[in-house]
Each structure stands twice: as structure tokens, then as C-alpha cells.
Amino acid sequence: MNKVETIHHDVKNYYGEVLQGSEDLKTSACCPIDAMPEFLKPYLANIHDEVIARFYGCGSPIPFALEGKTVLDLGCGTGRDCYVAAQLVGDDGHVIGVDMTEAQLQVAQQTLPWHQQQLNLKNRIDFRHGYIEDLDSVNIADNSIDVVISNCVINLSANKENVFREIFRVLKPGGELYFSDVFADRRLEQHLKEDPVMLGECLGGALYSEDFRRMLAKLGVADIRSTAKSRITLDDSELAEKAGHIGFYSVTVRAFKLPLEDRCEDYGQVATYNGGIKHSPNRFMLDDHHLFGKHRPMLVCGNTADMLQKTRYSEYFTVTERTQHFGLFDCAPEDAADGSAVPCC
Ligand SMILES: C[S@@+](CC[C@H](N)C(=O)[O-])C[C@H]1O[C@@H](n2cnc3c(N)ncnc32)[C@H](O)[C@@H]1O
């Protein structure tokens, strides 16, 4: 077996054979340590117990405004997030889940008729067996997906660059990648990367956050935003000793298929949230430093303006046109003299 095959084999074995349920995990890395957002709880309550019992995610990568959209869940496991998303996309939307581990996918497939009947999902959802490094092999066409989600999976890939290349191939222009995963505050030594338990527990393959930024920049994705971040606790003493001083974090990230700039530039633009997003009528959080209150104008950089104006969020925002260039965007400017706009970062 080559290195990639060995990792696929170890990961399939961990999720298909070693783990029988969420309680078998040795750390909080693959558990829902980010509190599930309130708006998702009623949808989660509708999901089959067997699916929930084998949930191994590390966040809640379900963004707003999914009605009528096509959503792709990479490494869907037993399908928890697919079943939540399927309730949100409605009759005009579609959800595709991809996973390589038969035992995981089997639970998703076997409970599909139950979910279809209970939730009237019709043919909104389908699960495909395959590798997230090669989405062509599971028939995902170029520019066909509105939103890619993933929950604690990409860290497990032996070829993360291929995964991200595939994501930005299949996303439509203006489409969104919204995923939760484990990141490290430094590069890991080789023996930790190869340790099957460190790998299976979503630690060994954790990307150093700066290398993640570089990888996406290389693929033409110049501006990535984070919406949630929490430190992972290593309760297992053996794992904690192996990890030493490395800090591991569960982070939820969003990135768009847009030609953005590598720095925030100031074009004098103002963005206003007009309300209307289901489950978030009064405010919208783009990332950890942009919280838009309904009807409150905010000065934004060119990249943020594009994220709101050239994506599915555009129908909920008014964004002024670029006038002229004023240099780098000042992330902590004085309040606008006439008080009409407030700075946002
Ligand atoms: C930590 S579990 C998370 C599962 C699911 N997202 C959840 O939240 O319960 C990781 C999942 O990713 C799948 N996986 C890992 N690497 C993969 C790859 N290269 N291609 C497809 N699936 C993969 C595993 O089979 C496993 O089901």
C-alpha cells in the first residue's frame, strides 16, 4: 500500500470498526464542542437515533440561506448534517453526501427511507460512496454546487490540496465552502502524523492554520474567514503526552469562490443588512469580526463587499458600488463624521 492507501485504510478502519459510537472517542476533537446553534436544534431533534449515535463532527457547519440550494457534504459519515441540511433546502434544493467508509454510509442509507417518510424529504438527498479527493468519480460536475459543507473530515485526508482543488472546481462562481475542522497552532512532526490514533481522533492530520491559508491562496482563494473557534481538550493522558505543547482548535471557516484580493482594500463601500434571512432576521454574522445588525450601515472592505454582493447573500444586502480606491482598508477607523456608517473591523 502507498501512503495515501495506508491512510485511507487506517481511517476507514477507525470509523468503520474501532469506533462504535461517539462515546468511544478519546478526545473532544470529534465531538460537538461548539454548541449547536439554537435554530438548528428543532431540525436535529427530527433525526434518527442511530445517525446521532455515530456522529463524529467537531462543529456545526450549517450556514444560513440554504433554501433552494444544492449542498454537498464531504465525509458525511452517517449523515447527520445531510439530514439537517435536507430540511433547510426545501423542495427545490438538493443534498449530496459523500463518504468512503461503507459502515458509516450504510447507516445513512438504511435510515434514508425513515427520514424521507418522517420529514417528507422526497428525493432531496442522496449518498455516494467515494473519495473527497476525487469528486469527479462520484459524478460531481464543475460549477454545480451552491454550498460545500464538511464536519471534521478534511484533516483526515492524505491529500488536502486535492480536496480543496476539487471543492473550488465543483462550487458555482460565488458559491460557499463552509466547514468545521481541526487545526493546529504549529506543524506536526511526522511520527504524530502517522500515529493511527492521533490520526483517527482528527489530531494527526490537523493542518497548521498558516499552511491552510497558504494552500488556499495557492488555489486562488485569497481571503478566508472564521466564524467560530474553540480549543480542543485532550482528556486522554497518553494522547495529551504525545501532543505536548501543540494547541489544537476546532474552527469553522467560510470561503467563497470569488476572485478576491489578498489584503482588505478600501473602496468607500457601505453594506446594510436588510433582514430576510430565515432564522436570522435581525442580524447576520459573516465572520468573527463582522456582525451586521438589520438596517445598520457598515463600512466594509472590497472583499467583504464582494462576499455580500456576489454570492447568495446578495438578496439580503444593499452594498454601495466601488467609488474610488482609498488605500488599505483601515480595520479600526474613527466613526464616520456624519455618523451614517460605523466601522466593522
Ligand atoms: C470524523 S468523521 C465525521 C463524519 C461526519 N461528518 C459527522 O460529522 O459525523 C470523518 C468521516 O470522514 C470520512 N472520510 C475521511 N477521509 C475521507 C476521504 N478521503 N474521502 C471520503 N471520506 C472520508 C470517514 O469515512 C468518516 O466517516
mmCIF file of C-alpha atoms and ligand atoms in Angstrom:
data_model
loop_
_atom_site.group_PDB
_atom_site.id
_atom_site.type_symbol
_atom_site.label_atom_id
_atom_site.label_comp_id
_atom_site.label_asym_id
_atom_site.label_seq_id
_atom_site.Cartn_x
_atom_site.Cartn_y
_atom_site.Cartn_z
ATOM 1 C CA MET A 1 0.000 0.000 0.000
ATOM 2 C CA ASN A 2 1.284 3.511 -0.729
ATOM 3 C CA LYS A 3 0.971 6.340 1.826
ATOM 4 C CA VAL A 4 -2.451 7.532 0.629
ATOM 5 C CA GLU A 5 -3.870 3.989 0.616
ATOM 6 C CA THR A 6 -2.489 3.368 4.120
ATOM 7 C CA ILE A 7 -4.199 6.488 5.463
ATOM 8 C CA HIS A 8 -7.491 5.597 3.739
ATOM 9 C CA HIS A 9 -7.239 2.090 5.214
ATOM 10 C CA ASP A 10 -6.450 3.348 8.762
ATOM 11 C CA VAL A 11 -9.230 5.938 8.699
ATOM 12 C CA LYS A 12 -11.829 3.512 7.327
ATOM 13 C CA ASN A 13 -10.818 1.009 9.994
ATOM 14 C CA TYR A 14 -11.088 3.640 12.739
ATOM 15 C CA TYR A 15 -14.559 4.884 11.736
ATOM 16 C CA GLY A 16 -15.868 1.560 10.424
ATOM 17 C CA GLU A 17 -14.531 -0.885 13.051
ATOM 18 C CA VAL A 18 -12.770 0.708 16.059
ATOM 19 C CA LEU A 19 -15.409 3.296 16.914
ATOM 20 C CA GLN A 20 -18.909 2.037 17.587
ATOM 21 C CA GLY A 21 -20.306 5.355 18.739
ATOM 22 C CA SER A 22 -19.444 8.933 19.741
ATOM 23 C CA GLU A 23 -18.695 7.822 23.321
ATOM 24 C CA ASP A 24 -15.701 5.740 22.099
ATOM 25 C CA LEU A 25 -13.764 8.873 21.121
ATOM 26 C CA LYS A 26 -10.737 9.703 23.270
ATOM 27 C CA THR A 27 -10.840 13.491 22.937
ATOM 28 C CA SER A 28 -13.320 16.260 22.354
ATOM 29 C CA ALA A 29 -11.794 16.720 18.866
ATOM 30 C CA CYS A 30 -14.548 14.880 17.043
ATOM 31 C CA CYS A 31 -17.408 15.823 19.340
ATOM 32 C CA PRO A 32 -19.876 18.685 19.022
ATOM 33 C CA ILE A 33 -17.895 21.009 21.283
ATOM 34 C CA ASP A 34 -19.278 24.078 19.524
ATOM 35 C CA ALA A 35 -22.711 24.477 20.998
ATOM 36 C CA MET A 36 -25.256 23.628 18.332
ATOM 37 C CA PRO A 37 -26.868 26.927 17.276
ATOM 38 C CA GLU A 38 -30.386 27.277 18.689
ATOM 39 C CA PHE A 39 -32.027 27.478 15.273
ATOM 40 C CA LEU A 40 -30.739 24.017 14.337
ATOM 41 C CA LYS A 41 -31.964 22.186 17.442
ATOM 42 C CA PRO A 42 -35.534 21.526 16.230
ATOM 43 C CA TYR A 43 -34.158 20.066 12.966
ATOM 44 C CA LEU A 44 -31.678 17.917 14.864
ATOM 45 C CA ALA A 45 -34.473 16.559 17.037
ATOM 46 C CA ASN A 46 -36.029 15.005 13.898
ATOM 47 C CA ILE A 47 -33.019 12.816 13.130
ATOM 48 C CA HIS A 48 -32.831 9.053 13.717
ATOM 49 C CA ASP A 49 -31.041 7.954 16.929
ATOM 50 C CA GLU A 50 -28.672 5.621 15.045
ATOM 51 C CA VAL A 51 -27.376 8.544 12.977
ATOM 52 C CA ILE A 52 -26.837 10.696 16.052
ATOM 53 C CA ALA A 53 -25.129 7.853 17.957
ATOM 54 C CA ARG A 54 -22.382 7.736 15.305
ATOM 55 C CA PHE A 55 -21.902 11.461 14.810
ATOM 56 C CA TYR A 56 -18.203 12.352 14.904
ATOM 57 C CA GLY A 57 -18.212 16.000 13.811
ATOM 58 C CA CYS A 58 -16.393 18.854 15.555
ATOM 59 C CA GLY A 59 -18.685 21.797 14.815
ATOM 60 C CA SER A 60 -21.915 22.950 13.213
ATOM 61 C CA PRO A 61 -21.100 23.763 9.607
ATOM 62 C CA ILE A 62 -24.636 24.627 8.519
ATOM 63 C CA PRO A 63 -24.820 28.191 7.179
ATOM 64 C CA PHE A 64 -27.950 30.277 6.698
ATOM 65 C CA ALA A 65 -29.846 30.870 3.454
ATOM 66 C CA LEU A 66 -29.920 27.321 2.099
ATOM 67 C CA GLU A 67 -33.452 27.351 0.647
ATOM 68 C CA GLY A 68 -33.463 26.006 -2.898
ATOM 69 C CA LYS A 69 -29.708 25.374 -2.869
ATOM 70 C CA THR A 70 -27.596 22.348 -3.771
ATOM 71 C CA VAL A 71 -25.450 21.335 -0.803
ATOM 72 C CA LEU A 72 -22.557 18.873 -0.847
ATOM 73 C CA ASP A 73 -21.390 17.311 2.447
ATOM 74 C CA LEU A 74 -17.833 15.952 2.248
ATOM 75 C CA GLY A 75 -17.252 12.966 4.570
ATOM 76 C CA CYS A 76 -20.902 12.848 5.553
ATOM 77 C CA GLY A 77 -20.473 9.798 7.813
ATOM 78 C CA THR A 78 -23.883 8.574 8.981
ATOM 79 C CA GLY A 79 -25.460 11.704 7.508
ATOM 80 C CA ARG A 80 -26.389 13.913 10.450
ATOM 81 C CA ASP A 81 -25.543 17.188 8.713
ATOM 82 C CA CYS A 82 -27.094 15.990 5.433
ATOM 83 C CA TYR A 83 -30.364 15.314 7.224
ATOM 84 C CA VAL A 84 -30.288 18.764 8.847
ATOM 85 C CA ALA A 85 -29.430 20.458 5.517
ATOM 86 C CA ALA A 86 -32.138 18.486 3.669
ATOM 87 C CA GLN A 87 -34.755 20.018 5.961
ATOM 88 C CA LEU A 88 -33.396 23.516 5.243
ATOM 89 C CA VAL A 89 -33.055 23.374 1.447
ATOM 90 C CA GLY A 90 -36.766 22.679 0.902
ATOM 91 C CA ASP A 91 -38.402 21.016 -2.101
ATOM 92 C CA ASP A 92 -36.322 22.943 -4.640
ATOM 93 C CA GLY A 93 -32.986 22.106 -3.029
ATOM 94 C CA HIS A 94 -30.796 19.024 -3.051
ATOM 95 C CA VAL A 95 -28.234 17.480 -0.697
ATOM 96 C CA ILE A 96 -25.439 15.079 -1.656
ATOM 97 C CA GLY A 97 -23.365 13.247 0.965
ATOM 98 C CA VAL A 98 -20.040 11.607 0.062
ATOM 99 C CA ASP A 99 -18.067 9.211 2.274
ATOM 100 C CA MET A 100 -15.510 6.424 1.746
ATOM 101 C CA THR A 101 -16.383 4.229 4.759
ATOM 102 C CA GLU A 102 -19.077 1.654 3.943
ATOM 103 C CA ALA A 103 -20.060 1.099 7.583
ATOM 104 C CA GLN A 104 -20.761 4.817 8.058
ATOM 105 C CA LEU A 105 -22.592 5.233 4.790
ATOM 106 C CA GLN A 106 -24.691 2.135 5.479
ATOM 107 C CA VAL A 107 -26.298 3.828 8.500
ATOM 108 C CA ALA A 108 -27.024 6.897 6.357
ATOM 109 C CA GLN A 109 -28.547 4.767 3.574
ATOM 110 C CA GLN A 110 -30.542 2.449 5.845
ATOM 111 C CA THR A 111 -32.200 5.341 7.651
ATOM 112 C CA LEU A 112 -32.929 7.250 4.423
ATOM 113 C CA PRO A 113 -36.446 5.781 3.867
ATOM 114 C CA TRP A 114 -37.318 6.540 7.529
ATOM 115 C CA HIS A 115 -36.185 10.181 7.155
ATOM 116 C CA GLN A 116 -37.888 10.526 3.777
ATOM 117 C CA GLN A 117 -41.159 9.435 5.285
ATOM 118 C CA GLN A 118 -40.912 11.288 8.618
ATOM 119 C CA LEU A 119 -39.732 14.558 7.096
ATOM 120 C CA ASN A 120 -41.314 14.323 3.658
ATOM 121 C CA LEU A 121 -37.882 14.725 2.079
ATOM 122 C CA LYS A 122 -38.912 13.133 -1.243
ATOM 123 C CA ASN A 123 -35.743 12.723 -3.373
ATOM 124 C CA ARG A 124 -33.957 15.688 -1.873
ATOM 125 C CA ILE A 125 -30.956 13.707 -0.665
ATOM 126 C CA ASP A 126 -28.553 11.109 -1.990
ATOM 127 C CA PHE A 127 -25.477 9.448 -0.561
ATOM 128 C CA ARG A 128 -22.498 8.481 -2.693
ATOM 129 C CA HIS A 129 -19.600 6.172 -1.871
ATOM 130 C CA GLY A 130 -16.255 7.691 -2.816
ATOM 131 C CA TYR A 131 -13.237 9.830 -2.021
ATOM 132 C CA ILE A 132 -13.390 13.542 -1.426
ATOM 133 C CA GLU A 133 -10.055 13.965 -3.251
ATOM 134 C CA ASP A 134 -11.780 12.887 -6.480
ATOM 135 C CA LEU A 135 -15.331 14.216 -6.716
ATOM 136 C CA ASP A 136 -15.422 13.507 -10.443
ATOM 137 C CA SER A 137 -15.598 9.791 -9.599
ATOM 138 C CA VAL A 138 -18.862 10.418 -7.733
ATOM 139 C CA ASN A 139 -20.233 12.488 -10.623
ATOM 140 C CA ILE A 140 -20.000 15.961 -9.169
ATOM 141 C CA ALA A 141 -19.713 18.305 -12.134
ATOM 142 C CA ASP A 142 -17.794 21.599 -12.391
ATOM 143 C CA ASN A 143 -19.690 24.667 -11.112
ATOM 144 C CA SER A 144 -22.681 22.617 -9.915
ATOM 145 C CA ILE A 145 -22.764 23.142 -6.125
ATOM 146 C CA ASP A 146 -24.002 26.195 -4.183
ATOM 147 C CA VAL A 147 -22.592 25.273 -0.758
ATOM 148 C CA VAL A 148 -19.969 22.711 0.289
ATOM 149 C CA ILE A 149 -20.076 21.705 3.946
ATOM 150 C CA SER A 150 -17.839 19.312 5.874
ATOM 151 C CA ASN A 151 -17.568 18.384 9.527
ATOM 152 C CA CYS A 152 -14.237 17.165 10.869
ATOM 153 C CA VAL A 153 -13.118 15.343 7.736
ATOM 154 C CA ILE A 154 -10.530 17.238 5.690
ATOM 155 C CA ASN A 155 -7.929 16.795 8.463
ATOM 156 C CA LEU A 156 -8.158 13.050 7.720
ATOM 157 C CA SER A 157 -7.224 13.428 4.060
ATOM 158 C CA ALA A 158 -3.733 12.463 2.894
ATOM 159 C CA ASN A 159 -4.041 14.943 0.031
ATOM 160 C CA LYS A 160 -5.719 18.064 1.331
ATOM 161 C CA GLU A 161 -4.669 20.194 -1.616
ATOM 162 C CA ASN A 162 -6.612 17.890 -3.967
ATOM 163 C CA VAL A 163 -9.650 18.128 -1.682
ATOM 164 C CA PHE A 164 -9.626 21.936 -1.800
ATOM 165 C CA ARG A 165 -8.925 21.950 -5.550
ATOM 166 C CA GLU A 166 -11.965 19.710 -6.049
ATOM 167 C CA ILE A 167 -14.124 21.890 -3.807
ATOM 168 C CA PHE A 168 -13.384 25.008 -5.814
ATOM 169 C CA ARG A 169 -13.892 23.096 -9.071
ATOM 170 C CA VAL A 170 -17.392 21.930 -8.158
ATOM 171 C CA LEU A 171 -18.578 25.156 -6.489
ATOM 172 C CA LYS A 172 -20.533 27.568 -8.673
ATOM 173 C CA PRO A 173 -18.996 31.038 -9.049
ATOM 174 C CA GLY A 174 -19.938 32.857 -5.828
ATOM 175 C CA GLY A 175 -20.539 29.502 -4.086
ATOM 176 C CA GLU A 176 -19.505 28.964 -0.498
ATOM 177 C CA LEU A 177 -17.292 26.500 1.344
ATOM 178 C CA TYR A 178 -18.428 26.376 4.996
ATOM 179 C CA PHE A 179 -16.706 23.735 7.113
ATOM 180 C CA SER A 180 -15.648 22.828 10.630
ATOM 181 C CA ASP A 181 -12.343 21.114 11.168
ATOM 182 C CA VAL A 182 -9.374 20.659 13.461
ATOM 183 C CA PHE A 183 -6.409 22.993 13.033
ATOM 184 C CA ALA A 184 -3.076 23.087 14.879
ATOM 185 C CA ASP A 185 -1.069 26.092 16.001
ATOM 186 C CA ARG A 186 2.123 24.583 14.517
ATOM 187 C CA ARG A 187 3.280 21.906 12.061
ATOM 188 C CA LEU A 188 3.174 18.372 13.436
ATOM 189 C CA GLU A 189 6.178 16.044 13.433
ATOM 190 C CA GLN A 190 5.979 13.078 11.063
ATOM 191 C CA HIS A 191 5.585 10.398 13.783
ATOM 192 C CA LEU A 192 2.473 12.203 15.100
ATOM 193 C CA LYS A 193 1.010 12.446 11.595
ATOM 194 C CA GLU A 194 1.434 8.685 11.182
ATOM 195 C CA ASP A 195 0.092 7.632 14.594
ATOM 196 C CA PRO A 196 -3.237 5.847 13.780
ATOM 197 C CA VAL A 197 -4.971 7.009 16.979
ATOM 198 C CA MET A 198 -3.770 10.619 16.607
ATOM 199 C CA LEU A 199 -4.968 10.481 13.002
ATOM 200 C CA GLY A 200 -8.295 8.793 13.782
ATOM 201 C CA GLU A 201 -9.014 11.266 16.557
ATOM 202 C CA CYS A 202 -8.655 14.094 13.999
ATOM 203 C CA LEU A 203 -5.395 15.406 15.508
ATOM 204 C CA GLY A 204 -2.563 13.800 13.489
ATOM 205 C CA GLY A 205 -3.774 15.280 10.197
ATOM 206 C CA ALA A 206 -4.670 18.701 11.571
ATOM 207 C CA LEU A 207 -3.395 21.448 9.308
ATOM 208 C CA TYR A 208 -1.241 24.237 10.715
ATOM 209 C CA SER A 209 -3.555 27.212 10.215
ATOM 210 C CA GLU A 210 -0.940 29.272 8.308
ATOM 211 C CA ASP A 211 -0.276 26.375 5.936
ATOM 212 C CA PHE A 212 -4.028 26.138 5.345
ATOM 213 C CA ARG A 213 -4.083 29.830 4.422
ATOM 214 C CA ARG A 214 -1.109 29.319 2.067
ATOM 215 C CA MET A 215 -2.723 26.257 0.454
ATOM 216 C CA LEU A 216 -5.919 28.138 -0.323
ATOM 217 C CA ALA A 217 -4.026 31.181 -1.562
ATOM 218 C CA LYS A 218 -2.153 28.911 -3.990
ATOM 219 C CA LEU A 219 -5.537 27.716 -5.304
ATOM 220 C CA GLY A 220 -6.665 31.324 -5.834
ATOM 221 C CA VAL A 221 -8.707 31.670 -2.635
ATOM 222 C CA ALA A 222 -7.190 34.792 -1.146
ATOM 223 C CA ASP A 223 -9.479 35.639 1.788
ATOM 224 C CA ILE A 224 -10.822 33.087 4.263
ATOM 225 C CA ARG A 225 -12.972 33.963 7.245
ATOM 226 C CA SER A 226 -13.544 32.166 10.520
ATOM 227 C CA THR A 227 -16.913 32.139 12.303
ATOM 228 C CA ALA A 228 -16.130 30.053 15.418
ATOM 229 C CA LYS A 229 -13.039 28.759 17.181
ATOM 230 C CA SER A 230 -12.616 26.693 20.336
ATOM 231 C CA ARG A 231 -9.684 24.869 21.874
ATOM 232 C CA ILE A 232 -9.854 21.090 21.903
ATOM 233 C CA THR A 233 -9.201 19.356 25.215
ATOM 234 C CA LEU A 234 -7.196 16.142 25.234
ATOM 235 C CA ASP A 235 -8.648 14.185 28.142
ATOM 236 C CA ASP A 236 -6.758 11.003 27.309
ATOM 237 C CA SER A 237 -3.383 11.256 29.123
ATOM 238 C CA GLU A 238 -1.492 9.218 26.521
ATOM 239 C CA LEU A 239 -2.707 11.462 23.690
ATOM 240 C CA ALA A 240 -2.050 14.600 25.729
ATOM 241 C CA GLU A 241 1.527 13.463 26.326
ATOM 242 C CA LYS A 242 2.055 12.744 22.620
ATOM 243 C CA ALA A 243 0.643 16.154 21.661
ATOM 244 C CA GLY A 244 2.856 18.049 24.135
ATOM 245 C CA HIS A 245 2.541 21.804 23.639
ATOM 246 C CA ILE A 246 0.647 21.670 20.353
ATOM 247 C CA GLY A 247 -2.611 23.611 20.528
ATOM 248 C CA PHE A 248 -5.499 22.007 18.636
ATOM 249 C CA TYR A 249 -8.583 24.023 17.719
ATOM 250 C CA SER A 250 -11.961 23.292 16.229
ATOM 251 C CA VAL A 251 -12.572 26.105 13.749
ATOM 252 C CA THR A 252 -15.500 26.857 11.451
ATOM 253 C CA VAL A 253 -14.327 28.527 8.277
ATOM 254 C CA ARG A 254 -16.054 30.104 5.300
ATOM 255 C CA ALA A 255 -14.512 30.846 1.918
ATOM 256 C CA PHE A 256 -16.123 31.825 -1.371
ATOM 257 C CA LYS A 257 -15.381 31.031 -4.990
ATOM 258 C CA LEU A 258 -14.680 34.642 -5.816
ATOM 259 C CA PRO A 259 -11.633 36.458 -7.213
ATOM 260 C CA LEU A 260 -10.772 38.349 -4.005
ATOM 261 C CA GLU A 261 -7.689 40.361 -3.079
ATOM 262 C CA ASP A 262 -5.007 39.180 -0.657
ATOM 263 C CA ARG A 263 -5.478 42.245 1.571
ATOM 264 C CA CYS A 264 -8.561 44.226 2.571
ATOM 265 C CA GLU A 265 -8.705 47.290 0.316
ATOM 266 C CA ASP A 266 -10.882 50.350 0.882
ATOM 267 C CA TYR A 267 -13.201 51.409 -1.943
ATOM 268 C CA GLY A 268 -15.505 53.500 0.246
ATOM 269 C CA GLN A 269 -18.228 50.849 0.310
ATOM 270 C CA VAL A 270 -21.054 50.532 2.793
ATOM 271 C CA ALA A 271 -23.109 47.364 3.361
ATOM 272 C CA THR A 272 -26.528 47.179 5.015
ATOM 273 C CA TYR A 273 -28.336 44.005 6.048
ATOM 274 C CA ASN A 274 -31.988 44.356 5.044
ATOM 275 C CA GLY A 275 -33.178 41.337 7.035
ATOM 276 C CA GLY A 276 -34.998 38.397 5.478
ATOM 277 C CA ILE A 277 -32.619 35.522 6.163
ATOM 278 C CA LYS A 278 -34.666 32.721 7.685
ATOM 279 C CA HIS A 279 -33.693 32.063 11.327
ATOM 280 C CA SER A 280 -31.556 35.231 11.388
ATOM 281 C CA PRO A 281 -33.979 38.095 10.727
ATOM 282 C CA ASN A 282 -32.341 40.767 12.897
ATOM 283 C CA ARG A 283 -28.623 40.219 12.417
ATOM 284 C CA PHE A 284 -26.195 38.356 10.253
ATOM 285 C CA MET A 285 -22.732 37.199 11.291
ATOM 286 C CA LEU A 286 -20.426 36.925 8.314
ATOM 287 C CA ASP A 287 -17.408 36.064 10.450
ATOM 288 C CA ASP A 288 -15.864 36.653 13.881
ATOM 289 C CA HIS A 289 -15.471 40.390 13.208
ATOM 290 C CA HIS A 290 -18.490 41.234 11.032
ATOM 291 C CA LEU A 291 -21.844 41.233 12.765
ATOM 292 C CA PHE A 292 -24.423 43.125 10.709
ATOM 293 C CA GLY A 293 -27.454 44.465 12.551
ATOM 294 C CA LYS A 294 -30.603 44.871 10.442
ATOM 295 C CA HIS A 295 -30.714 48.280 8.698
ATOM 296 C CA ARG A 296 -27.403 49.403 10.230
ATOM 297 C CA PRO A 297 -24.941 50.598 7.554
ATOM 298 C CA MET A 298 -21.354 49.424 7.977
ATOM 299 C CA LEU A 299 -18.181 50.401 6.186
ATOM 300 C CA VAL A 300 -16.704 47.339 4.521
ATOM 301 C CA CYS A 301 -13.575 46.461 2.568
ATOM 302 C CA GLY A 302 -13.795 45.385 -1.086
ATOM 303 C CA ASN A 303 -13.548 41.671 -0.229
ATOM 304 C CA THR A 304 -16.371 41.808 2.329
ATOM 305 C CA ALA A 305 -18.471 43.813 -0.136
ATOM 306 C CA ASP A 306 -17.977 41.088 -2.760
ATOM 307 C CA MET A 307 -18.837 38.339 -0.244
ATOM 308 C CA LEU A 308 -22.169 40.058 0.335
ATOM 309 C CA GLN A 309 -22.827 41.264 -3.202
ATOM 310 C CA LYS A 310 -21.672 38.417 -5.449
ATOM 311 C CA THR A 311 -22.980 35.414 -3.513
ATOM 312 C CA ARG A 312 -26.375 34.044 -2.445
ATOM 313 C CA TYR A 313 -26.343 36.643 0.365
ATOM 314 C CA SER A 314 -26.813 39.451 -2.178
ATOM 315 C CA GLU A 315 -30.615 39.327 -1.991
ATOM 316 C CA TYR A 316 -30.428 40.279 1.704
ATOM 317 C CA PHE A 317 -27.907 43.142 1.470
ATOM 318 C CA THR A 318 -27.607 46.560 -0.076
ATOM 319 C CA VAL A 319 -23.982 47.292 -0.919
ATOM 320 C CA THR A 320 -22.842 50.570 -2.416
ATOM 321 C CA GLU A 321 -20.739 50.478 -5.579
ATOM 322 C CA ARG A 322 -16.981 50.953 -5.602
ATOM 323 C CA THR A 323 -16.259 54.633 -5.996
ATOM 324 C CA GLN A 324 -12.529 55.133 -5.865
ATOM 325 C CA HIS A 325 -9.665 53.479 -4.052
ATOM 326 C CA PHE A 326 -8.721 54.909 -0.652
ATOM 327 C CA GLY A 327 -5.776 52.596 0.107
ATOM 328 C CA LEU A 328 -5.699 49.672 2.523
ATOM 329 C CA PHE A 329 -8.904 49.208 4.492
ATOM 330 C CA ASP A 330 -8.481 50.603 7.987
ATOM 331 C CA CYS A 331 -9.782 47.961 10.342
ATOM 332 C CA ALA A 332 -10.265 50.433 13.213
ATOM 333 C CA PRO A 333 -11.176 53.809 11.689
ATOM 334 C CA GLU A 334 -12.790 56.712 13.501
ATOM 335 C CA ASP A 335 -16.593 56.779 13.247
ATOM 336 C CA ALA A 336 -17.743 58.424 10.037
ATOM 337 C CA ALA A 337 -18.066 62.166 10.599
ATOM 338 C CA ASP A 338 -21.770 62.280 9.783
ATOM 339 C CA GLY A 339 -22.462 59.153 11.875
ATOM 340 C CA SER A 340 -24.084 57.456 8.912
ATOM 341 C CA ALA A 341 -21.848 54.454 8.896
ATOM 342 C CA VAL A 342 -19.975 52.522 11.574
ATOM 343 C CA PRO A 343 -16.710 50.694 11.032
ATOM 344 C CA CYS A 344 -16.946 46.951 11.283
ATOM 345 C CA CYS A 345 -13.465 45.563 11.834
HETATM 346 C C1 LIG B 1 -14.746 12.402 11.995
HETATM 347 S S1 LIG B 1 -15.823 11.559 10.904
HETATM 348 C C2 LIG B 1 -17.040 12.802 10.615
HETATM 349 C C3 LIG B 1 -18.259 12.254 9.957
HETATM 350 C C4 LIG B 1 -19.412 13.240 9.768
HETATM 351 N N1 LIG B 1 -19.012 14.431 9.054
HETATM 352 C C5 LIG B 1 -20.002 13.604 11.119
HETATM 353 O O1 LIG B 1 -19.999 14.811 11.421
HETATM 354 O O2 LIG B 1 -20.411 12.719 11.840
HETATM 355 C C6 LIG B 1 -14.882 11.545 9.424
HETATM 356 C C7 LIG B 1 -15.590 10.913 8.223
HETATM 357 O O3 LIG B 1 -14.873 11.279 7.052
HETATM 358 C C8 LIG B 1 -14.765 10.170 6.202
HETATM 359 N N2 LIG B 1 -13.554 10.368 5.388
HETATM 360 C C9 LIG B 1 -12.303 10.592 5.837
HETATM 361 N N3 LIG B 1 -11.437 10.753 4.817
HETATM 362 C C10 LIG B 1 -12.188 10.631 3.689
HETATM 363 C C11 LIG B 1 -11.864 10.683 2.303
HETATM 364 N N4 LIG B 1 -10.615 10.893 1.907
HETATM 365 N N5 LIG B 1 -12.862 10.522 1.406
HETATM 366 C C12 LIG B 1 -14.141 10.298 1.825
HETATM 367 N N6 LIG B 1 -14.498 10.220 3.117
HETATM 368 C C13 LIG B 1 -13.529 10.386 4.045
HETATM 369 C C14 LIG B 1 -14.688 8.996 7.142
HETATM 370 O O4 LIG B 1 -15.058 7.812 6.499
HETATM 371 C C15 LIG B 1 -15.639 9.399 8.254
HETATM 372 O O5 LIG B 1 -16.941 8.955 8.005
#
